[in-house]
Amino acid sequence: MSKTNYQVLKHEVELLRLPKLYDSCVVKYIDFAEHEHFGYLFLQLCEYNLEEHIRNNDGILRPEKLVHDVLDGLRALHCQGPQILHRDLKPQNVLIDVNGRARLADFGISRRLPKNQTTYHTRSAGTEGWMATETLKEDGDIRYKSSTDIQVAGMLIYFILSGGHHPFGGERYKLMSNIKKGKYKLEHVQDVVAKDLIEKMIDKEPKNRPRVEECLSHPFFWTSTKKVQYLRQVGNMKEVASRTNVNQELILMLDECAEGVLYNQWKTKFSPDLLLRADDKKKPYPENILGLLRFMRNLQEHYPDDAASVDLTSLFPHLFGCVYKFTIRQGWNLENPLKEMFKPEKTGGANRHEVEPINDEEHVGLAVQESEHTFTEPTADAKSSIGRI
């Protein structure tokens, strides 16, 4: 970068040199050197950016893994002490390295907050179409918080899972208007659990958006084992456990949440021998979703060896999404024991108290240590060689 715009480059170096970022999904810093007219920032080799990956649609990388990488990179920033706000998340600033891992990049306008502060007051910054609702105000005092990054990260997640669509859609003027109004469509993503995560992240109100740790603890990222554990807990609910005086409204609501997937022949998925041992002869399990949930619960409780040999999430791939949608409607996830399953793992990071405004021109206070190597501008032959590495 030309030294006429040198501070942006040095600012990025200062951030990338932070030791805690090295093993995260943030692009790795390698070295820094100066020439008479230019500064050079050396980063790990990346193949292409997220926009190019989605546009090429090569299908090699799992979208769910890319989503996790984006949020893991954001966790490395937000859970720093002090916290770092990226402020320019967009598909072009997510790079894919040679191992297929997504990494956050371009920290030219990022800011590291003073200790114990979580809000950064400044003018609007970012890229049109990839800016949070609260940053589109007419006045110049914008309050950037970690929740600002979260909303844009939610847009990125939809972009990944939908194959290149934007949740706020539309032409340029309509896109910005939709972000301001909080008007979105998620029609290009069918997974109800993924939709739930995206909706929480892109909420118009910053205070309603989850922290990045909560995003990574969302059921979208749960293992098959944890999903089965969740279904087992639902099967323990008194409304589900009863096989007499069954609430028909619950069955109708579950069928509605199943969105056309039928469960009236679920017993055919299990071996006759297993059914013979596990089914209740006097009160057989009804052939509906409630009966399946109760059967799964009892299988886990009383026949753990048999349960371990059955891949329940593969047998019923849509069941978890259906039940999760149902429990949200019922409000059961807000109560124990289900509530306990949503607690994020404890991570470090700044607390979330309100803070005083800070100057927009303040940068990270760490001194940049330039490379000890002498840097000579590459010749044409050398440039050609570098391009082949």
Short mmCIF file of N, CA, C and O in Angstrom, two decimals, residues 2 42 45 57 88 114 122 124 132 156 162 169-170 179 202 227 248 263 285 287 297 321:
data_model
loop_
_atom_site.label_atom_id
_atom_site.label_comp_id
_atom_site.label_asym_id
_atom_site.label_seq_id
_atom_site.Cartn_x
_atom_site.Cartn_y
_atom_site.Cartn_z
N SER A 2 0.47 2.24 -0.77
CA SER A 2 1.23 3.49 -0.82
C SER A 2 1.27 4.14 0.55
O SER A 2 0.32 4.09 1.33
N PHE A 42 2.24 -9.10 4.45
CA PHE A 42 2.28 -10.47 3.96
C PHE A 42 1.29 -11.31 4.78
O PHE A 42 1.39 -11.38 6.00
N LEU A 45 -1.59 -17.53 2.22
CA LEU A 45 -2.16 -17.67 0.89
C LEU A 45 -3.62 -18.11 0.97
O LEU A 45 -3.95 -19.10 1.63
N ASN A 57 -19.95 -21.90 -7.46
CA ASN A 57 -20.81 -23.03 -7.07
C ASN A 57 -20.12 -24.38 -7.29
O ASN A 57 -20.66 -25.27 -7.93
N ASP A 88 -16.81 -4.18 8.69
CA ASP A 88 -16.91 -4.24 7.23
C ASP A 88 -17.02 -5.69 6.76
O ASP A 88 -16.34 -6.11 5.82
N PRO A 114 -11.35 0.30 23.87
CA PRO A 114 -10.65 0.36 25.16
C PRO A 114 -11.25 -0.65 26.14
O PRO A 114 -12.40 -1.08 25.99
N THR A 122 -19.09 6.84 16.11
CA THR A 122 -18.37 7.32 14.94
C THR A 122 -19.36 7.65 13.83
O THR A 122 -20.57 7.49 13.99
N SER A 124 -20.86 6.80 9.97
CA SER A 124 -21.20 5.54 9.33
C SER A 124 -20.01 4.98 8.55
O SER A 124 -19.27 5.71 7.89
N ALA A 132 -25.49 -2.65 9.01
CA ALA A 132 -26.58 -2.93 9.94
C ALA A 132 -27.59 -1.79 9.95
O ALA A 132 -27.29 -0.65 9.58
N LEU A 156 -24.59 -12.56 5.92
CA LEU A 156 -23.58 -13.43 5.31
C LEU A 156 -23.99 -14.90 5.39
O LEU A 156 -23.79 -15.65 4.43
N SER A 162 -28.04 -19.82 1.10
CA SER A 162 -29.01 -19.66 0.00
C SER A 162 -28.34 -19.71 -1.37
O SER A 162 -29.02 -19.62 -2.39
N GLY A 169 -32.78 -8.50 0.10
CA GLY A 169 -33.06 -8.54 -1.34
C GLY A 169 -33.30 -7.24 -2.06
O GLY A 169 -33.08 -6.17 -1.53
N GLY A 170 -33.73 -7.37 -3.30
CA GLY A 170 -34.14 -6.22 -4.08
C GLY A 170 -33.02 -5.46 -4.75
O GLY A 170 -31.85 -5.73 -4.56
N ILE A 179 -33.36 -2.96 4.66
CA ILE A 179 -32.53 -3.08 5.87
C ILE A 179 -33.01 -2.09 6.92
O ILE A 179 -33.11 -2.43 8.11
N ILE A 202 -30.50 -11.18 12.33
CA ILE A 202 -30.79 -10.00 11.51
C ILE A 202 -31.93 -9.17 12.07
O ILE A 202 -32.44 -8.28 11.39
N LYS A 227 -28.80 -33.41 19.46
CA LYS A 227 -30.16 -33.33 18.92
C LYS A 227 -31.04 -34.45 19.49
O LYS A 227 -32.19 -34.21 19.85
N GLN A 248 -55.24 -33.28 21.30
CA GLN A 248 -55.31 -33.32 19.84
C GLN A 248 -54.74 -32.05 19.21
O GLN A 248 -54.23 -32.08 18.09
N TYR A 263 -45.48 -39.06 9.68
CA TYR A 263 -44.86 -39.93 10.68
C TYR A 263 -45.81 -41.04 11.13
O TYR A 263 -45.61 -41.65 12.18
N TYR A 285 -47.41 -47.52 21.55
CA TYR A 285 -47.15 -46.12 21.18
C TYR A 285 -47.98 -45.75 19.94
O TYR A 285 -47.98 -46.50 18.95
N GLU A 287 -49.07 -44.10 16.45
CA GLU A 287 -48.26 -43.87 15.25
C GLU A 287 -48.42 -42.43 14.78
O GLU A 287 -48.96 -42.15 13.71
N ARG A 297 -37.67 -41.58 23.62
CA ARG A 297 -37.29 -41.29 25.01
C ARG A 297 -37.10 -42.59 25.79
O ARG A 297 -36.08 -42.79 26.48
N GLY A 321 -35.98 -30.57 13.24
CA GLY A 321 -36.45 -29.26 12.82
C GLY A 321 -37.93 -29.07 13.12
O GLY A 321 -38.35 -27.99 13.57
#
